[in-house]
């Protein structure tokens, strides 16, 4: 298993270093136009929110996997874990604001000792939609997680799982040896309790992200391939496939630099800039909360330490929908990943 | 790089061919775009055909572009290599099948 950038004391483990890297080089030299300069002429700078519909809570960076492309730099060595007290604050905000979707992510969110408390409380308090971003292998990692599929079902959780490919080779190269096999077993377990079965109302979505320095293909076409291959070979069913463009931060940024792909990848993102995708970027309807309760425009900004605009409030304790919906979204050149081609978000392509 | 015939940067300038003959270039690029649209063949199948042809005509620009495109379309590396073997088999076979011509001629000339 590879180690996180943090464990290696890598320079890119420092958020400021990443922001510096993304702001300089080819963007500073003028070879590529910055994101700000790109969205300015089409009337989107400063970038403003639409309506907050997704409350995305990152309950900690600990994970049982160390994926090569991870934008969180998650891993077993990461000890940042949200406390129950902060979860309570999140639940209060959810109840008060009636934001439609609670989207729980990590790390492997299930590794937070209060994960089940958080989910069942949100369910009890009437959350309209609860999404858990599960890496799948956690379900097979330890007997204490074996009943997660039943737990998800009881709380009507929408499960959203990463599976970069329908074959072991590509999946394991990105996510680690044996990940594909465990993921398939976990998917079969989820199907067994009713996930993705017609009439069950239990939704299981998969997330595809390219296994290298290239952009995702057409979401519909890939979904068709995934459905056929997973059904034919493993009897696995799922609802939708979401394609996500790899964001050039953290471990994926490290990969781009180390493999000599950075400039070309950024150029690809900039050339694929689609003005029509700007209106649908997820930061316009999302607020991201970190393990300490700090607020961000998205999970990627969270990893770069770019908090929401100061005057809109930067902590869950001062969460104010009106102020947040009037904020200016913090942008940098990593944002090109969300506006390339058919657009990209945690809910897949946006166009 | 300036001392070689091929420059990767030139691939990005493909569209510039329109500068000296816009009408024909426009027609070509429109047709090209339509060719690669999903039809009875999937976009991935078309990309793999393009990759195989790229190796047959040994065009570095096309190999660059369609390696990337095949990956984006979700082709496996194995499928990509299989496509090239198809191209190579036809290429090799095309030489060998002319062996019959050689044999015919040789037999005619020989006692």
Tab-separated table of C-alpha atoms in Angstrom:
chain	number	residue	atom	x	y	z
A	1	UNK	CA	0.000	0.000	0.000
A	2	UNK	CA	1.355	3.443	-0.901
A	3	UNK	CA	1.516	6.108	1.806
A	4	UNK	CA	-0.388	9.380	1.949
A	5	UNK	CA	1.425	12.591	1.025
A	6	UNK	CA	1.048	13.559	4.686
A	7	UNK	CA	2.779	10.417	5.901
A	8	UNK	CA	5.586	11.036	3.408
A	9	UNK	CA	5.910	14.692	4.488
A	10	UNK	CA	5.564	15.511	0.820
A	11	UNK	CA	5.559	19.213	-0.096
A	12	UNK	CA	2.126	18.812	-1.727
A	13	UNK	CA	0.712	17.765	1.649
A	14	UNK	CA	0.822	21.488	2.369
A	15	UNK	CA	-2.344	23.138	1.068
A	16	UNK	CA	-0.635	26.474	0.388
A	17	UNK	CA	1.986	24.760	-1.731
A	18	UNK	CA	-0.729	23.253	-3.921
A	19	UNK	CA	-2.546	26.560	-4.350
A	20	UNK	CA	0.753	28.201	-5.197
A	21	UNK	CA	1.489	25.530	-7.774
A	22	UNK	CA	-1.934	25.862	-9.406
A	23	UNK	CA	-1.713	29.639	-9.560
A	24	UNK	CA	1.772	29.882	-10.999
A	25	UNK	CA	3.672	28.202	-13.832
A	26	UNK	CA	1.755	27.964	-17.100
A	27	UNK	CA	-1.005	30.217	-15.773
A	28	UNK	CA	1.280	32.944	-14.522
A	29	UNK	CA	3.397	32.863	-17.668
A	30	UNK	CA	0.259	33.445	-19.722
A	31	UNK	CA	0.553	30.190	-21.671
A	32	UNK	CA	-2.881	29.302	-20.333
A	33	UNK	CA	-5.672	31.666	-19.363
A	34	UNK	CA	-6.693	31.524	-15.698
A	35	UNK	CA	-10.153	30.307	-14.648
A	36	UNK	CA	-11.041	33.787	-13.476
A	37	UNK	CA	-10.189	35.273	-16.867
A	38	UNK	CA	-12.103	32.530	-18.618
A	39	UNK	CA	-15.396	32.995	-16.737
A	40	UNK	CA	-15.180	36.790	-16.604
A	41	UNK	CA	-16.221	37.544	-20.193
A	42	UNK	CA	-19.236	35.235	-19.970
A	43	UNK	CA	-20.547	37.048	-16.907
A	44	UNK	CA	-19.762	34.487	-14.216
A	45	UNK	CA	-17.085	36.354	-12.272
A	46	UNK	CA	-17.445	36.685	-9.350
A	47	UNK	CA	-18.996	33.225	-9.259
A	48	UNK	CA	-22.157	33.295	-7.145
A	49	UNK	CA	-24.279	30.468	-5.736
A	50	UNK	CA	-27.770	29.605	-6.922
A	51	UNK	CA	-29.620	27.887	-4.066
A	52	UNK	CA	-28.035	25.626	-1.445
A	53	UNK	CA	-29.407	22.143	-2.025
A	54	UNK	CA	-26.512	19.930	-0.946
A	55	UNK	CA	-24.975	19.868	2.501
A	56	UNK	CA	-21.811	17.844	2.031
A	57	UNK	CA	-20.167	16.743	5.251
A	58	UNK	CA	-16.679	15.293	5.278
A	59	UNK	CA	-16.597	13.293	8.509
A	60	UNK	CA	-12.878	12.563	8.383
A	61	UNK	CA	-9.901	11.757	6.224
A	62	UNK	CA	-9.239	8.259	7.563
A	63	UNK	CA	-9.597	5.539	4.948
A	64	UNK	CA	-8.785	1.856	4.565
A	65	UNK	CA	-7.548	2.536	1.023
A	66	UNK	CA	-4.811	4.754	-0.370
A	67	UNK	CA	-5.909	5.464	-3.947
A	68	UNK	CA	-3.328	6.997	-6.248
A	69	UNK	CA	-5.625	9.787	-7.408
A	70	UNK	CA	-7.235	10.695	-4.053
A	71	UNK	CA	-7.973	14.412	-3.791
A	72	UNK	CA	-8.332	14.082	-0.010
A	73	UNK	CA	-4.940	12.401	0.491
A	74	UNK	CA	-6.888	9.974	2.658
A	75	UNK	CA	-5.443	6.847	4.211
A	76	UNK	CA	-5.157	4.742	7.354
A	77	UNK	CA	-2.662	7.219	8.798
A	78	UNK	CA	-5.017	10.210	8.638
A	79	UNK	CA	-6.439	10.931	12.067
A	80	UNK	CA	-8.727	13.867	11.291
A	81	UNK	CA	-12.152	12.704	12.499
A	82	UNK	CA	-15.344	14.710	13.066
A	83	UNK	CA	-16.605	14.618	16.647
A	84	UNK	CA	-20.187	13.893	17.667
A	85	UNK	CA	-20.455	17.475	18.873
A	86	UNK	CA	-19.741	18.837	15.386
A	87	UNK	CA	-22.155	16.281	13.934
A	88	UNK	CA	-24.829	17.651	16.285
A	89	UNK	CA	-24.180	21.129	14.936
A	90	UNK	CA	-24.576	19.799	11.390
A	91	UNK	CA	-27.818	18.017	12.279
A	92	UNK	CA	-29.215	21.177	13.852
A	93	UNK	CA	-28.416	23.175	10.732
A	94	UNK	CA	-29.992	20.531	8.513
A	95	UNK	CA	-33.160	20.483	10.574
A	96	UNK	CA	-33.385	24.246	10.682
A	97	UNK	CA	-32.609	24.971	7.035
A	98	UNK	CA	-34.390	22.012	5.386
A	99	UNK	CA	-31.562	21.688	2.872
A	100	UNK	CA	-32.625	18.796	0.670
A	101	UNK	CA	-29.564	16.570	0.563
A	102	UNK	CA	-27.124	15.440	3.224
A	103	UNK	CA	-24.084	14.105	1.383
A	104	UNK	CA	-21.636	12.267	3.665
A	105	UNK	CA	-18.100	11.727	2.501
A	106	UNK	CA	-14.549	11.109	3.778
A	107	UNK	CA	-12.046	9.235	3.750
A	108	UNK	CA	-14.148	6.210	4.374
A	109	UNK	CA	-16.962	7.893	6.301
A	110	UNK	CA	-17.959	4.567	7.855
A	111	UNK	CA	-14.685	4.572	9.816
A	112	UNK	CA	-15.816	7.521	11.909
A	113	UNK	CA	-16.932	5.931	15.212
A	114	UNK	CA	-20.059	8.122	15.220
A	115	UNK	CA	-20.947	7.511	11.583
A	116	UNK	CA	-23.978	5.351	12.344
A	117	UNK	CA	-25.202	7.820	14.932
A	118	UNK	CA	-24.940	10.645	12.416
A	119	UNK	CA	-26.825	8.805	9.661
A	120	UNK	CA	-29.596	7.431	11.853
A	121	UNK	CA	-30.102	10.785	13.585
A	122	UNK	CA	-30.347	12.564	10.229
A	123	UNK	CA	-32.869	9.951	9.107
A	124	UNK	CA	-34.884	10.308	12.314
A	125	UNK	CA	-34.906	14.065	12.019
A	126	UNK	CA	-36.396	13.837	8.557
A	127	UNK	CA	-33.503	14.446	6.169
A	128	UNK	CA	-35.028	14.254	2.691
A	129	UNK	CA	-32.078	12.540	1.093
A	130	UNK	CA	-28.976	11.003	2.652
A	131	UNK	CA	-26.088	10.095	0.381
A	132	UNK	CA	-23.140	8.095	1.683
A	133	UNK	CA	-20.035	8.041	-0.482
A	134	UNK	CA	-18.752	4.563	0.238
A	135	UNK	CA	-15.552	3.117	-1.158
A	136	UNK	CA	-17.238	-0.342	-1.064
A	137	UNK	CA	-14.212	-2.251	0.263
A	138	UNK	CA	-14.927	-0.952	3.768
A	139	UNK	CA	-17.981	-3.227	3.763
A	140	UNK	CA	-15.625	-6.201	3.404
A	141	UNK	CA	-12.753	-4.809	5.496
A	142	UNK	CA	-13.788	-6.000	8.937
A	143	UNK	CA	-16.689	-8.052	10.394
A	144	UNK	CA	-17.938	-4.946	12.205
A	145	UNK	CA	-18.778	-3.435	8.821
A	146	UNK	CA	-20.411	-6.497	7.278
A	147	UNK	CA	-23.916	-5.302	8.164
A	148	UNK	CA	-23.497	-1.883	6.557
A	149	UNK	CA	-25.775	-2.779	3.608
A	150	UNK	CA	-28.638	-3.491	6.056
A	151	UNK	CA	-27.841	-0.323	7.968
A	152	UNK	CA	-27.936	1.711	4.751
A	153	UNK	CA	-31.247	0.117	3.836
A	154	UNK	CA	-32.824	0.828	7.239
A	155	UNK	CA	-31.952	4.492	6.897
A	156	UNK	CA	-32.899	4.739	3.239
A	157	UNK	CA	-29.379	5.843	2.372
A	158	UNK	CA	-28.521	6.496	-1.242
A	159	UNK	CA	-25.197	4.737	-1.728
A	160	UNK	CA	-22.710	6.319	-4.092
A	161	UNK	CA	-19.611	4.240	-4.717
A	162	UNK	CA	-16.397	4.659	-6.612
A	163	UNK	CA	-15.538	2.049	-9.181
A	164	UNK	CA	-13.145	3.398	-11.799
A	165	UNK	CA	-13.532	0.418	-14.113
A	166	UNK	CA	-15.352	-2.865	-14.607
A	167	UNK	CA	-12.134	-4.875	-14.628
A	168	UNK	CA	-9.697	-5.725	-11.852
A	169	UNK	CA	-6.615	-4.566	-13.692
A	170	UNK	CA	-7.475	-0.889	-14.087
A	171	UNK	CA	-9.326	-0.655	-10.767
A	172	UNK	CA	-6.524	-2.172	-8.707
A	173	UNK	CA	-3.867	-0.054	-10.397
A	174	UNK	CA	-5.619	3.049	-9.134
A	175	UNK	CA	-7.146	1.873	-5.864
A	176	UNK	CA	-4.854	-0.899	-4.647
A	177	UNK	CA	-4.378	-4.647	-4.948
A	178	UNK	CA	-7.553	-6.652	-4.391
A	179	UNK	CA	-9.861	-3.624	-4.366
A	180	UNK	CA	-11.847	-4.759	-7.393
A	181	UNK	CA	-12.624	-8.182	-5.937
A	182	UNK	CA	-13.752	-6.714	-2.605
A	183	UNK	CA	-15.756	-4.017	-4.382
A	184	UNK	CA	-17.647	-6.595	-6.423
A	185	UNK	CA	-18.435	-8.605	-3.293
A	186	UNK	CA	-19.691	-5.461	-1.585
A	187	UNK	CA	-21.849	-4.574	-4.593
A	188	UNK	CA	-23.303	-8.080	-4.587
A	189	UNK	CA	-24.134	-7.664	-0.900
A	190	UNK	CA	-25.823	-4.340	-1.574
A	191	UNK	CA	-27.836	-5.904	-4.396
A	192	UNK	CA	-28.793	-8.747	-2.064
A	193	UNK	CA	-30.489	-6.420	0.424
A	194	UNK	CA	-32.353	-4.768	-2.432
A	195	UNK	CA	-30.080	-1.982	-3.705
A	196	UNK	CA	-30.659	-1.149	-7.392
A	197	UNK	CA	-33.515	-3.653	-7.536
A	198	UNK	CA	-36.648	-2.445	-9.250
A	199	UNK	CA	-39.346	-1.304	-6.862
A	200	UNK	CA	-37.045	-1.304	-3.802
A	201	UNK	CA	-36.551	2.439	-3.816
A	202	UNK	CA	-32.951	1.779	-2.756
A	203	UNK	CA	-30.495	3.602	-4.964
A	204	UNK	CA	-26.945	2.537	-5.688
A	205	UNK	CA	-24.928	4.783	-7.989
A	206	UNK	CA	-21.391	4.259	-9.184
A	207	UNK	CA	-18.735	6.867	-9.752
A	208	UNK	CA	-16.329	6.515	-12.649
A	209	UNK	CA	-13.179	8.540	-12.824
A	210	UNK	CA	-10.448	8.113	-15.424
A	211	UNK	CA	-7.539	5.917	-14.409
A	212	UNK	CA	-4.967	8.398	-15.640
A	213	UNK	CA	-4.321	11.802	-17.176
A	214	UNK	CA	-7.267	11.811	-19.539
A	215	UNK	CA	-10.844	13.049	-19.450
A	216	UNK	CA	-13.902	10.884	-18.862
A	217	UNK	CA	-15.803	9.777	-21.947
A	218	UNK	CA	-19.516	10.131	-22.532
A	219	UNK	CA	-21.400	9.309	-19.318
A	220	UNK	CA	-24.265	7.480	-21.046
A	221	UNK	CA	-21.947	5.319	-23.134
A	222	UNK	CA	-19.791	4.364	-20.147
A	223	UNK	CA	-22.881	3.643	-18.069
A	224	UNK	CA	-24.124	1.263	-20.757
A	225	UNK	CA	-20.748	-0.548	-20.818
A	226	UNK	CA	-20.550	-0.753	-17.016
A	227	UNK	CA	-24.101	-2.086	-16.748
A	228	UNK	CA	-23.516	-4.794	-19.321
A	229	UNK	CA	-20.095	-5.883	-18.069
A	230	UNK	CA	-20.974	-5.903	-14.369
A	231	UNK	CA	-24.249	-7.746	-14.986
A	232	UNK	CA	-22.785	-10.298	-17.409
A	233	UNK	CA	-19.707	-11.143	-15.386
A	234	UNK	CA	-20.719	-10.609	-11.779
A	235	UNK	CA	-24.513	-10.321	-11.725
A	236	UNK	CA	-24.118	-6.821	-10.278
A	237	UNK	CA	-26.740	-4.130	-10.851
A	238	UNK	CA	-26.666	-0.406	-10.141
A	239	UNK	CA	-28.761	2.665	-10.953
A	240	UNK	CA	-26.629	5.373	-12.546
A	241	UNK	CA	-23.002	5.900	-13.404
A	242	UNK	CA	-21.556	9.322	-12.652
A	243	UNK	CA	-18.449	10.346	-14.538
A	244	UNK	CA	-16.116	12.651	-12.622
A	245	UNK	CA	-13.089	14.436	-14.025
A	246	UNK	CA	-9.978	14.034	-11.891
A	247	UNK	CA	-9.191	17.292	-10.126
A	248	UNK	CA	-5.549	18.367	-10.322
A	249	UNK	CA	-4.977	18.569	-6.576
A	250	UNK	CA	-3.353	16.461	-3.884
A	251	UNK	CA	-2.316	12.937	-4.945
A	252	UNK	CA	-3.607	13.327	-8.502
A	253	UNK	CA	-1.586	16.536	-8.813
A	254	UNK	CA	1.427	14.630	-7.519
A	255	UNK	CA	0.820	11.929	-10.157
A	256	UNK	CA	0.513	14.563	-12.916
A	257	UNK	CA	3.774	16.225	-11.935
A	258	UNK	CA	5.713	13.000	-11.380
A	259	UNK	CA	4.558	11.466	-14.669
A	260	UNK	CA	5.288	14.636	-16.659
A	261	UNK	CA	1.603	15.067	-17.534
A	262	UNK	CA	0.779	18.225	-15.574
A	263	UNK	CA	1.028	20.882	-18.293
A	264	UNK	CA	-0.636	18.760	-20.924
A	265	UNK	CA	-3.480	17.804	-18.590
A	266	UNK	CA	-4.128	21.410	-17.609
A	267	UNK	CA	-4.040	22.422	-21.247
A	268	UNK	CA	-6.547	19.690	-22.006
A	269	UNK	CA	-8.877	20.971	-19.273
A	270	UNK	CA	-8.566	24.568	-20.443
A	271	UNK	CA	-9.122	23.650	-24.095
A	272	UNK	CA	-12.167	21.594	-23.105
A	273	UNK	CA	-13.609	24.559	-21.155
A	274	UNK	CA	-17.312	24.601	-21.856
A	275	UNK	CA	-19.025	27.912	-21.068
A	276	UNK	CA	-22.340	26.061	-20.839
A	277	UNK	CA	-20.991	23.971	-17.948
A	278	UNK	CA	-20.290	26.987	-15.713
A	279	UNK	CA	-23.901	27.526	-14.684
A	280	UNK	CA	-24.111	23.940	-13.415
A	281	UNK	CA	-20.947	23.740	-11.315
A	282	UNK	CA	-21.706	22.072	-8.004
A	283	UNK	CA	-20.254	24.809	-5.785
A	284	UNK	CA	-23.270	26.886	-6.808
A	285	UNK	CA	-25.664	24.597	-4.905
A	286	UNK	CA	-23.346	22.973	-2.360
A	287	UNK	CA	-21.722	23.799	0.928
A	288	UNK	CA	-18.918	21.548	2.117
A	289	UNK	CA	-18.166	21.084	5.815
A	290	UNK	CA	-14.908	19.666	7.161
A	291	UNK	CA	-14.281	17.509	10.242
A	292	UNK	CA	-13.831	20.618	12.385
A	293	UNK	CA	-16.986	22.316	11.128
A	294	UNK	CA	-15.308	24.766	8.759
A	295	UNK	CA	-17.216	25.709	5.607
A	296	UNK	CA	-16.016	25.526	2.003
A	297	UNK	CA	-17.476	25.936	-1.476
A	298	UNK	CA	-16.734	22.295	-2.336
A	299	UNK	CA	-14.775	19.272	-1.127
A	300	UNK	CA	-11.873	20.225	-3.418
A	301	UNK	CA	-11.585	23.713	-1.935
A	302	UNK	CA	-11.709	22.030	1.466
A	303	UNK	CA	-8.605	20.036	0.601
A	304	UNK	CA	-6.882	23.211	-0.563
A	305	UNK	CA	-7.831	25.013	2.660
A	306	UNK	CA	-9.845	27.610	0.731
A	307	UNK	CA	-12.704	28.457	3.101
A	308	UNK	CA	-15.919	30.203	2.078
A	309	UNK	CA	-15.742	33.966	1.750
A	310	UNK	CA	-15.178	35.423	5.207
A	311	UNK	CA	-18.272	37.628	5.394
A	312	UNK	CA	-20.569	34.703	4.531
A	313	UNK	CA	-19.455	32.837	7.656
A	314	UNK	CA	-16.818	30.127	7.749
A	315	UNK	CA	-18.016	27.758	10.434
A	316	UNK	CA	-21.023	25.533	11.050
A	317	UNK	CA	-21.691	27.421	14.293
A	318	UNK	CA	-22.555	30.536	12.282
A	319	UNK	CA	-24.277	28.805	9.342
A	320	UNK	CA	-26.545	31.349	7.661
A	321	UNK	CA	-28.236	30.319	4.401
A	322	UNK	CA	-28.976	33.867	3.255
A	323	UNK	CA	-25.391	34.974	3.754
A	324	UNK	CA	-23.987	31.844	2.150
A	325	UNK	CA	-26.259	32.182	-0.858
A	326	UNK	CA	-24.913	35.674	-1.327
A	327	UNK	CA	-21.239	34.717	-1.068
A	328	UNK	CA	-18.562	34.917	-3.710
A	329	UNK	CA	-17.282	31.427	-4.471
A	330	UNK	CA	-13.531	30.997	-4.145
A	331	UNK	CA	-12.035	29.818	-7.426
A	332	UNK	CA	-8.650	28.784	-8.750
A	333	UNK	CA	-7.374	26.897	-11.767
A	334	UNK	CA	-8.362	23.458	-10.441
A	335	UNK	CA	-11.936	24.594	-11.205
A	336	UNK	CA	-11.283	23.916	-14.913
A	337	UNK	CA	-11.895	20.228	-14.121
A	338	UNK	CA	-15.554	20.962	-13.344
A	339	UNK	CA	-16.154	22.914	-16.564
A	340	UNK	CA	-14.408	20.623	-19.038
A	341	UNK	CA	-16.514	18.932	-21.703
A	342	UNK	CA	-19.870	17.828	-20.354
A	343	UNK	CA	-19.050	19.315	-16.935
A	344	UNK	CA	-18.214	17.380	-13.796
A	345	UNK	CA	-19.587	17.255	-10.267
A	346	UNK	CA	-20.143	14.832	-7.403
A	347	UNK	CA	-23.381	14.013	-9.254
A	348	UNK	CA	-21.496	13.306	-12.482
A	349	UNK	CA	-21.695	15.185	-15.776
A	350	UNK	CA	-23.703	18.389	-15.523
A	351	UNK	CA	-24.776	18.715	-19.166
B	1	UNK	CA	12.305	19.455	-31.705
B	2	UNK	CA	12.606	22.007	-34.539
B	3	UNK	CA	14.913	19.574	-36.366
B	4	UNK	CA	12.328	16.830	-36.724
B	5	UNK	CA	9.501	16.535	-39.215
B	6	UNK	CA	6.902	15.817	-36.528
B	7	UNK	CA	6.091	18.164	-33.648
B	8	UNK	CA	3.399	17.163	-31.088
B	9	UNK	CA	2.385	20.826	-30.866
B	10	UNK	CA	1.307	20.706	-34.516
B	11	UNK	CA	-1.533	18.331	-33.690
B	12	UNK	CA	-3.234	21.143	-31.802
B	13	UNK	CA	-3.010	23.280	-34.941
B	14	UNK	CA	-4.903	20.822	-37.125
B	15	UNK	CA	-7.781	23.284	-37.431
B	16	UNK	CA	-5.416	25.814	-39.013
B	17	UNK	CA	-5.641	23.994	-42.352
B	18	UNK	CA	-8.802	26.065	-42.806
B	19	UNK	CA	-6.738	29.236	-43.085
B	20	UNK	CA	-5.811	28.479	-46.686
B	21	UNK	CA	-8.946	26.625	-47.785
B	22	UNK	CA	-11.814	27.282	-45.411
B	23	UNK	CA	-14.663	25.809	-47.434
B	24	UNK	CA	-13.099	22.399	-47.865
B	25	UNK	CA	-11.734	22.326	-44.314
B	26	UNK	CA	-15.162	23.125	-42.897
B	27	UNK	CA	-16.675	20.315	-44.920
B	28	UNK	CA	-13.959	17.922	-43.784
B	29	UNK	CA	-14.284	18.738	-40.072
B	30	UNK	CA	-18.086	18.534	-40.145
B	31	UNK	CA	-17.921	15.179	-41.882
B	32	UNK	CA	-15.163	14.021	-39.525
B	33	UNK	CA	-17.294	14.908	-36.509
B	34	UNK	CA	-20.271	13.030	-37.930
B	35	UNK	CA	-18.175	9.958	-38.709
B	36	UNK	CA	-17.258	9.518	-35.045
B	37	UNK	CA	-20.759	9.963	-33.679
B	38	UNK	CA	-22.415	6.967	-32.072
B	39	UNK	CA	-24.222	4.939	-34.759
B	40	UNK	CA	-24.638	1.218	-35.305
B	41	UNK	CA	-21.032	1.198	-34.166
B	42	UNK	CA	-20.438	2.616	-30.690
B	43	UNK	CA	-18.136	5.578	-30.223
B	44	UNK	CA	-15.672	3.216	-28.545
B	45	UNK	CA	-15.671	0.783	-31.467
B	46	UNK	CA	-15.053	3.663	-33.863
B	47	UNK	CA	-12.200	4.885	-31.707
B	48	UNK	CA	-10.587	1.438	-31.763
B	49	UNK	CA	-10.925	1.257	-35.560
B	50	UNK	CA	-9.277	4.677	-35.764
B	51	UNK	CA	-6.496	3.465	-33.487
B	52	UNK	CA	-5.906	0.418	-35.680
B	53	UNK	CA	-5.896	2.497	-38.875
B	54	UNK	CA	-3.548	4.994	-37.209
B	55	UNK	CA	-1.025	2.188	-36.785
B	56	UNK	CA	-1.510	0.996	-40.336
B	57	UNK	CA	-0.811	4.408	-41.790
B	58	UNK	CA	1.731	5.014	-39.005
B	59	UNK	CA	0.544	8.521	-38.290
B	60	UNK	CA	2.046	9.749	-34.979
B	61	UNK	CA	-0.620	12.429	-34.576
B	62	UNK	CA	-3.391	9.847	-34.969
B	63	UNK	CA	-1.695	7.389	-32.594
B	64	UNK	CA	-1.400	10.141	-29.987
B	65	UNK	CA	-4.997	11.254	-30.439
B	66	UNK	CA	-6.669	7.858	-30.614
B	67	UNK	CA	-4.701	6.271	-27.776
B	68	UNK	CA	-6.093	9.018	-25.612
B	69	UNK	CA	-9.533	8.841	-27.191
B	70	UNK	CA	-9.733	5.053	-26.751
B	71	UNK	CA	-8.874	5.396	-23.056
B	72	UNK	CA	-11.472	8.117	-22.660
B	73	UNK	CA	-14.073	5.955	-24.357
B	74	UNK	CA	-13.370	3.225	-21.799
B	75	UNK	CA	-11.393	0.782	-23.940
B	76	UNK	CA	-9.113	-1.594	-22.060
B	77	UNK	CA	-5.423	-1.655	-22.917
B	78	UNK	CA	-5.918	-5.260	-24.044
B	79	UNK	CA	-8.653	-4.203	-26.472
B	80	UNK	CA	-6.370	-1.501	-27.839
B	81	UNK	CA	-3.581	-3.996	-28.437
B	82	UNK	CA	-6.027	-6.458	-30.018
B	83	UNK	CA	-7.125	-3.712	-32.427
B	84	UNK	CA	-3.522	-3.151	-33.492
B	85	UNK	CA	-3.055	-6.876	-34.041
B	86	UNK	CA	-6.064	-6.818	-36.361
B	87	UNK	CA	-4.407	-4.033	-38.332
B	88	UNK	CA	-1.098	-5.886	-38.336
B	89	UNK	CA	-2.745	-9.151	-39.389
B	90	UNK	CA	-4.419	-7.501	-42.379
B	91	UNK	CA	-1.189	-5.761	-43.241
B	92	UNK	CA	0.875	-8.929	-42.953
B	93	UNK	CA	-1.808	-10.990	-44.639
B	94	UNK	CA	-1.969	-8.562	-47.516
B	95	UNK	CA	1.713	-9.165	-48.220
B	96	UNK	CA	1.438	-12.907	-47.831
B	97	UNK	CA	-1.681	-13.326	-49.944
B	98	UNK	CA	0.275	-11.829	-52.830
B	99	UNK	CA	2.486	-14.868	-52.443
B	100	UNK	CA	-0.132	-16.645	-54.531
B	101	UNK	CA	0.527	-14.198	-57.336
B	102	UNK	CA	4.220	-14.901	-57.007
B	103	UNK	CA	3.582	-18.624	-57.042
B	104	UNK	CA	1.350	-18.373	-60.125
B	105	UNK	CA	3.983	-16.398	-61.965
B	106	UNK	CA	6.837	-18.647	-60.860
B	107	UNK	CA	4.919	-21.759	-61.856
B	108	UNK	CA	4.117	-20.312	-65.261
B	109	UNK	CA	7.723	-19.434	-65.898
B	110	UNK	CA	9.156	-22.672	-64.614
B	111	UNK	CA	9.431	-26.005	-66.384
